[in-house]
Amino acid sequence: MTILVVDDEPDIVELVRFHLEREGYDVVSTGEGRDALEKARNLLPDAIILDLMLPGMSGLEVCRLLRQQDRTSHIPILMLTAKSEETDVVVGLELGADDYITKPFSPRILLARLKAVLKRTRPPEGRSDEPIVVGELVIDPHRYSVRVRGREIILSATEFAILSFLARNPGWVFSRQQIIDAVKGEDYPVTERAVDVQILSIRKKLGDARDYIQTVRGVGYRLQPV
């Protein structure tokens, strides 16, 4: 698997490269946002580890542009940054980041998060790849696509995982923590606020089918046709 590492701090790049290559990953790196876009489009890496504070073009802008293009919209993005305020986390998630890791960081945690994101992009073993149909919503795990009335919806890896989880259990109500556990694994260090941000983004993208995802006050979320 190929991982694109985008950071303008050479020491950080070498640290990440060392640990990734030791785990068997191929690593491509750059310290500039525009070059990151070009490499992502040409190489189509399996995942991108992306710093926010880059010269010329910020990591947030890189993320936004990658998510807008069909060729790169599905690539998992892990944001690695020194900016740790909640507003920065929320903005990153709203733009389509699949995870958010703050500096200083533990290489072991970074690897664990990366493996979790990569796992979410592949259908679990033993699970059918048959399309999931809920009303006018069609989710194809094999093609990693979502359609509403024939219109394709572009989702991030985490958004796709959340929507697929809810769609596999139509009508069932799940708490935010249950969604986190199902999509990212138990004991995963992410706030319930992050789930709300992802749900809000999915609803916006679903357009006419936004009301399929219903909020059950005081409990969580469910998906069912209205």
mmCIF file of C-alpha atoms in Angstrom:
data_model
loop_
_atom_site.group_PDB
_atom_site.id
_atom_site.type_symbol
_atom_site.label_atom_id
_atom_site.label_comp_id
_atom_site.label_asym_id
_atom_site.label_seq_id
_atom_site.Cartn_x
_atom_site.Cartn_y
_atom_site.Cartn_z
ATOM 1 C CA MET A 1 0.000 0.000 0.000
ATOM 2 C CA THR A 2 1.152 3.523 -0.785
ATOM 3 C CA ILE A 3 0.763 6.357 1.722
ATOM 4 C CA LEU A 4 1.232 10.001 0.745
ATOM 5 C CA VAL A 5 2.730 12.029 3.607
ATOM 6 C CA VAL A 6 2.300 15.799 3.300
ATOM 7 C CA ASP A 7 4.236 17.904 5.821
ATOM 8 C CA ASP A 8 6.738 20.746 5.514
ATOM 9 C CA GLU A 9 8.747 19.616 8.547
ATOM 10 C CA PRO A 10 11.460 17.194 7.324
ATOM 11 C CA ASP A 11 11.911 15.658 10.791
ATOM 12 C CA ILE A 12 8.201 14.807 10.977
ATOM 13 C CA VAL A 13 8.237 13.328 7.463
ATOM 14 C CA GLU A 14 11.230 11.120 8.280
ATOM 15 C CA LEU A 15 9.695 9.980 11.569
ATOM 16 C CA VAL A 16 6.440 9.022 9.856
ATOM 17 C CA ARG A 17 8.294 7.432 6.943
ATOM 18 C CA PHE A 18 10.418 5.283 9.266
ATOM 19 C CA HIS A 19 7.439 3.845 11.100
ATOM 20 C CA LEU A 20 5.309 3.350 7.993
ATOM 21 C CA GLU A 21 8.047 1.624 6.016
ATOM 22 C CA ARG A 22 8.798 -0.618 8.991
ATOM 23 C CA GLU A 23 5.155 -1.776 8.734
ATOM 24 C CA GLY A 24 5.555 -2.509 5.031
ATOM 25 C CA TYR A 25 3.954 0.605 3.518
ATOM 26 C CA ASP A 26 5.394 2.454 0.537
ATOM 27 C CA VAL A 27 5.783 6.152 1.334
ATOM 28 C CA VAL A 28 5.711 9.158 -0.976
ATOM 29 C CA SER A 29 6.163 12.595 0.569
ATOM 30 C CA THR A 30 5.962 16.288 -0.189
ATOM 31 C CA GLY A 31 6.036 19.489 1.829
ATOM 32 C CA GLU A 32 3.849 21.626 -0.424
ATOM 33 C CA GLY A 33 0.086 21.674 -0.904
ATOM 34 C CA ARG A 34 -0.088 22.033 -4.672
ATOM 35 C CA ASP A 35 2.437 19.255 -5.155
ATOM 36 C CA ALA A 36 0.355 17.102 -2.819
ATOM 37 C CA LEU A 37 -2.670 17.591 -5.088
ATOM 38 C CA GLU A 38 -0.667 16.566 -8.146
ATOM 39 C CA LYS A 39 0.799 13.498 -6.449
ATOM 40 C CA ALA A 40 -2.613 12.435 -5.143
ATOM 41 C CA ARG A 41 -4.153 12.706 -8.612
ATOM 42 C CA ASN A 42 -1.326 10.833 -10.319
ATOM 43 C CA LEU A 43 -0.528 8.162 -7.734
ATOM 44 C CA LEU A 44 -3.964 7.594 -6.174
ATOM 45 C CA PRO A 45 -2.425 6.559 -2.839
ATOM 46 C CA ASP A 46 -4.258 4.267 -0.441
ATOM 47 C CA ALA A 47 -4.300 7.043 2.183
ATOM 48 C CA ILE A 48 -2.965 10.553 2.799
ATOM 49 C CA ILE A 49 -1.436 11.873 6.015
ATOM 50 C CA LEU A 50 -1.890 15.622 5.667
ATOM 51 C CA ASP A 51 -0.538 18.534 7.703
ATOM 52 C CA LEU A 52 -2.778 21.612 7.921
ATOM 53 C CA MET A 53 -0.099 24.308 8.023
ATOM 54 C CA LEU A 54 1.604 24.147 4.629
ATOM 55 C CA PRO A 55 3.307 26.833 2.525
ATOM 56 C CA GLY A 56 1.309 28.212 -0.391
ATOM 57 C CA MET A 57 -1.846 26.136 0.043
ATOM 58 C CA SER A 58 -3.185 25.000 3.397
ATOM 59 C CA GLY A 59 -3.977 21.400 4.193
ATOM 60 C CA LEU A 60 -7.644 22.327 4.599
ATOM 61 C CA GLU A 61 -7.717 23.619 1.027
ATOM 62 C CA VAL A 62 -5.935 20.497 -0.212
ATOM 63 C CA CYS A 63 -8.522 18.343 1.561
ATOM 64 C CA ARG A 64 -11.413 20.359 0.125
ATOM 65 C CA LEU A 65 -10.106 20.064 -3.447
ATOM 66 C CA LEU A 66 -9.407 16.347 -3.131
ATOM 67 C CA ARG A 67 -12.947 15.712 -1.909
ATOM 68 C CA GLN A 68 -14.430 17.673 -4.828
ATOM 69 C CA GLN A 69 -12.817 15.509 -7.513
ATOM 70 C CA ASP A 70 -14.199 12.083 -8.370
ATOM 71 C CA ARG A 71 -10.721 10.654 -8.925
ATOM 72 C CA THR A 72 -9.533 11.433 -5.382
ATOM 73 C CA SER A 73 -12.734 11.841 -3.355
ATOM 74 C CA HIS A 74 -12.557 8.312 -1.889
ATOM 75 C CA ILE A 75 -8.952 8.465 -0.618
ATOM 76 C CA PRO A 76 -8.833 8.380 3.210
ATOM 77 C CA ILE A 77 -7.287 11.515 4.720
ATOM 78 C CA LEU A 78 -5.733 11.697 8.182
ATOM 79 C CA MET A 79 -4.962 15.246 9.262
ATOM 80 C CA LEU A 80 -1.766 15.561 11.304
ATOM 81 C CA THR A 81 -1.353 19.003 12.798
ATOM 82 C CA ALA A 82 -0.358 21.170 15.731
ATOM 83 C CA LYS A 83 -3.732 22.958 15.570
ATOM 84 C CA SER A 84 -5.800 21.258 18.250
ATOM 85 C CA GLU A 85 -8.692 23.653 18.967
ATOM 86 C CA GLU A 86 -12.153 22.080 18.595
ATOM 87 C CA THR A 87 -13.031 24.506 15.806
ATOM 88 C CA ASP A 88 -10.054 23.275 13.775
ATOM 89 C CA VAL A 89 -11.105 19.670 14.321
ATOM 90 C CA VAL A 90 -14.682 20.423 13.261
ATOM 91 C CA VAL A 91 -13.596 22.298 10.120
ATOM 92 C CA GLY A 92 -11.322 19.424 9.126
ATOM 93 C CA LEU A 93 -14.089 16.869 9.576
ATOM 94 C CA GLU A 94 -16.614 19.021 7.722
ATOM 95 C CA LEU A 95 -14.245 19.208 4.748
ATOM 96 C CA GLY A 96 -14.073 15.421 4.634
ATOM 97 C CA ALA A 97 -11.093 14.375 6.757
ATOM 98 C CA ASP A 98 -11.458 10.828 8.065
ATOM 99 C CA ASP A 99 -9.386 11.343 11.178
ATOM 100 C CA TYR A 100 -7.528 14.077 13.020
ATOM 101 C CA ILE A 101 -4.269 13.589 14.954
ATOM 102 C CA THR A 102 -2.535 16.403 16.831
ATOM 103 C CA LYS A 103 1.178 17.045 17.264
ATOM 104 C CA PRO A 104 3.085 15.920 19.241
ATOM 105 C CA PHE A 105 1.854 12.437 18.428
ATOM 106 C CA SER A 106 2.643 8.820 19.156
ATOM 107 C CA PRO A 107 3.776 6.896 16.042
ATOM 108 C CA ARG A 108 1.983 3.822 17.420
ATOM 109 C CA ILE A 109 -1.300 5.735 17.622
ATOM 110 C CA LEU A 110 -0.765 7.138 14.135
ATOM 111 C CA LEU A 111 -0.270 3.614 12.766
ATOM 112 C CA ALA A 112 -3.333 2.339 14.606
ATOM 113 C CA ARG A 113 -5.481 5.166 13.239
ATOM 114 C CA LEU A 114 -4.127 4.599 9.727
ATOM 115 C CA LYS A 115 -4.893 0.867 9.857
ATOM 116 C CA ALA A 116 -8.402 1.629 11.121
ATOM 117 C CA VAL A 117 -9.071 4.053 8.266
ATOM 118 C CA LEU A 118 -7.721 1.635 5.665
ATOM 119 C CA LYS A 119 -9.870 -1.151 7.100
ATOM 120 C CA ARG A 120 -12.988 1.002 6.760
ATOM 121 C CA THR A 121 -12.363 1.447 3.032
ATOM 122 C CA ARG A 122 -12.648 -2.308 2.432
ATOM 123 C CA PRO A 123 -15.774 -4.423 2.971
ATOM 124 C CA PRO A 124 -15.391 -6.611 6.093
ATOM 125 C CA GLU A 125 -14.645 -10.284 5.478
ATOM 126 C CA GLY A 126 -17.734 -12.412 5.280
ATOM 127 C CA ARG A 127 -20.002 -9.469 4.570
ATOM 128 C CA SER A 128 -21.949 -9.382 1.340
ATOM 129 C CA ASP A 129 -20.899 -6.911 -1.323
ATOM 130 C CA GLU A 130 -24.474 -6.775 -2.615
ATOM 131 C CA PRO A 131 -25.864 -3.223 -2.857
ATOM 132 C CA ILE A 132 -27.834 -1.973 0.135
ATOM 133 C CA VAL A 133 -31.155 -0.451 -0.908
ATOM 134 C CA VAL A 134 -33.166 1.729 1.471
ATOM 135 C CA GLY A 135 -35.950 3.607 -0.262
ATOM 136 C CA GLU A 136 -34.327 5.598 -3.067
ATOM 137 C CA LEU A 137 -30.887 5.257 -1.514
ATOM 138 C CA VAL A 138 -28.526 2.672 -3.052
ATOM 139 C CA ILE A 139 -25.174 1.903 -1.417
ATOM 140 C CA ASP A 140 -22.726 -0.321 -3.305
ATOM 141 C CA PRO A 141 -19.928 -1.487 -0.946
ATOM 142 C CA HIS A 142 -18.015 -3.158 -3.778
ATOM 143 C CA ARG A 143 -17.870 -0.020 -5.930
ATOM 144 C CA TYR A 144 -17.726 2.237 -2.883
ATOM 145 C CA SER A 145 -20.564 4.343 -4.296
ATOM 146 C CA VAL A 146 -23.767 5.942 -3.034
ATOM 147 C CA ARG A 147 -26.651 6.967 -5.282
ATOM 148 C CA VAL A 148 -29.942 8.749 -4.671
ATOM 149 C CA ARG A 149 -32.403 8.513 -7.583
ATOM 150 C CA GLY A 150 -29.441 7.645 -9.820
ATOM 151 C CA ARG A 151 -27.385 10.658 -8.716
ATOM 152 C CA GLU A 152 -23.988 9.727 -7.303
ATOM 153 C CA ILE A 153 -23.106 11.119 -3.879
ATOM 154 C CA ILE A 154 -19.446 11.661 -3.012
ATOM 155 C CA LEU A 155 -18.652 10.737 0.601
ATOM 156 C CA SER A 156 -15.456 10.496 2.613
ATOM 157 C CA ALA A 157 -14.412 7.061 3.913
ATOM 158 C CA THR A 158 -15.820 7.768 7.370
ATOM 159 C CA GLU A 159 -19.076 9.205 6.012
ATOM 160 C CA PHE A 160 -19.479 6.134 3.811
ATOM 161 C CA ALA A 161 -18.851 3.832 6.779
ATOM 162 C CA ILE A 162 -21.416 5.628 8.958
ATOM 163 C CA LEU A 163 -24.087 5.670 6.248
ATOM 164 C CA SER A 164 -23.475 1.997 5.408
ATOM 165 C CA PHE A 165 -23.728 1.017 9.083
ATOM 166 C CA LEU A 166 -27.054 2.812 9.505
ATOM 167 C CA ALA A 167 -28.361 1.469 6.182
ATOM 168 C CA ARG A 168 -27.557 -2.133 7.110
ATOM 169 C CA ASN A 169 -29.835 -1.676 10.124
ATOM 170 C CA PRO A 170 -32.747 0.450 8.805
ATOM 171 C CA GLY A 171 -35.105 1.721 11.476
ATOM 172 C CA TRP A 172 -32.759 0.839 14.335
ATOM 173 C CA VAL A 173 -31.690 3.685 16.615
ATOM 174 C CA PHE A 174 -28.006 3.921 17.518
ATOM 175 C CA SER A 175 -26.336 6.199 20.035
ATOM 176 C CA ARG A 176 -23.363 8.284 18.968
ATOM 177 C CA GLN A 177 -21.067 6.009 20.936
ATOM 178 C CA GLN A 178 -22.506 2.919 19.244
ATOM 179 C CA ILE A 179 -21.827 4.513 15.871
ATOM 180 C CA ILE A 180 -18.252 5.313 16.898
ATOM 181 C CA ASP A 181 -17.695 1.751 18.135
ATOM 182 C CA ALA A 182 -19.176 0.202 14.978
ATOM 183 C CA VAL A 183 -17.333 2.413 12.517
ATOM 184 C CA LYS A 184 -14.005 3.053 14.224
ATOM 185 C CA GLY A 185 -13.723 0.345 16.907
ATOM 186 C CA GLU A 186 -14.234 0.297 20.642
ATOM 187 C CA ASP A 187 -12.256 2.685 22.867
ATOM 188 C CA TYR A 188 -11.505 4.926 19.890
ATOM 189 C CA PRO A 189 -10.565 8.419 21.170
ATOM 190 C CA VAL A 190 -13.069 10.588 19.291
ATOM 191 C CA THR A 191 -15.774 12.870 20.642
ATOM 192 C CA GLU A 192 -19.481 12.383 20.069
ATOM 193 C CA ARG A 193 -19.466 15.889 18.593
ATOM 194 C CA ALA A 194 -17.466 14.461 15.677
ATOM 195 C CA VAL A 195 -20.349 12.082 14.892
ATOM 196 C CA ASP A 196 -22.759 15.029 14.734
ATOM 197 C CA VAL A 197 -20.424 16.786 12.285
ATOM 198 C CA GLN A 198 -20.227 13.711 10.050
ATOM 199 C CA ILE A 199 -24.022 13.224 10.128
ATOM 200 C CA LEU A 200 -24.558 16.890 9.216
ATOM 201 C CA SER A 201 -22.204 16.531 6.256
ATOM 202 C CA ILE A 202 -23.889 13.315 5.055
ATOM 203 C CA ARG A 203 -27.314 14.955 5.215
ATOM 204 C CA LYS A 204 -26.135 17.904 3.130
ATOM 205 C CA LYS A 205 -24.760 15.575 0.479
ATOM 206 C CA LEU A 206 -27.862 13.355 0.343
ATOM 207 C CA GLY A 207 -30.003 16.244 -0.860
ATOM 208 C CA ASP A 208 -33.621 15.086 -1.241
ATOM 209 C CA ALA A 209 -32.862 12.008 0.880
ATOM 210 C CA ARG A 210 -31.417 14.001 3.791
ATOM 211 C CA ASP A 211 -34.475 13.235 5.932
ATOM 212 C CA TYR A 212 -33.708 9.508 5.722
ATOM 213 C CA ILE A 213 -31.265 10.118 8.584
ATOM 214 C CA GLN A 214 -33.417 10.951 11.584
ATOM 215 C CA THR A 215 -32.373 12.324 14.955
ATOM 216 C CA VAL A 216 -33.937 10.576 17.912
ATOM 217 C CA ARG A 217 -33.697 13.190 20.628
ATOM 218 C CA GLY A 218 -31.733 12.061 23.647
ATOM 219 C CA VAL A 219 -30.725 8.784 21.985
ATOM 220 C CA GLY A 220 -28.941 9.107 18.639
ATOM 221 C CA TYR A 221 -29.657 8.474 14.956
ATOM 222 C CA ARG A 222 -31.485 6.052 12.697
ATOM 223 C CA LEU A 223 -31.933 5.702 8.939
ATOM 224 C CA GLN A 224 -35.247 4.923 7.314
ATOM 225 C CA PRO A 225 -37.284 6.256 4.364
ATOM 226 C CA VAL A 226 -39.739 9.019 5.205
#
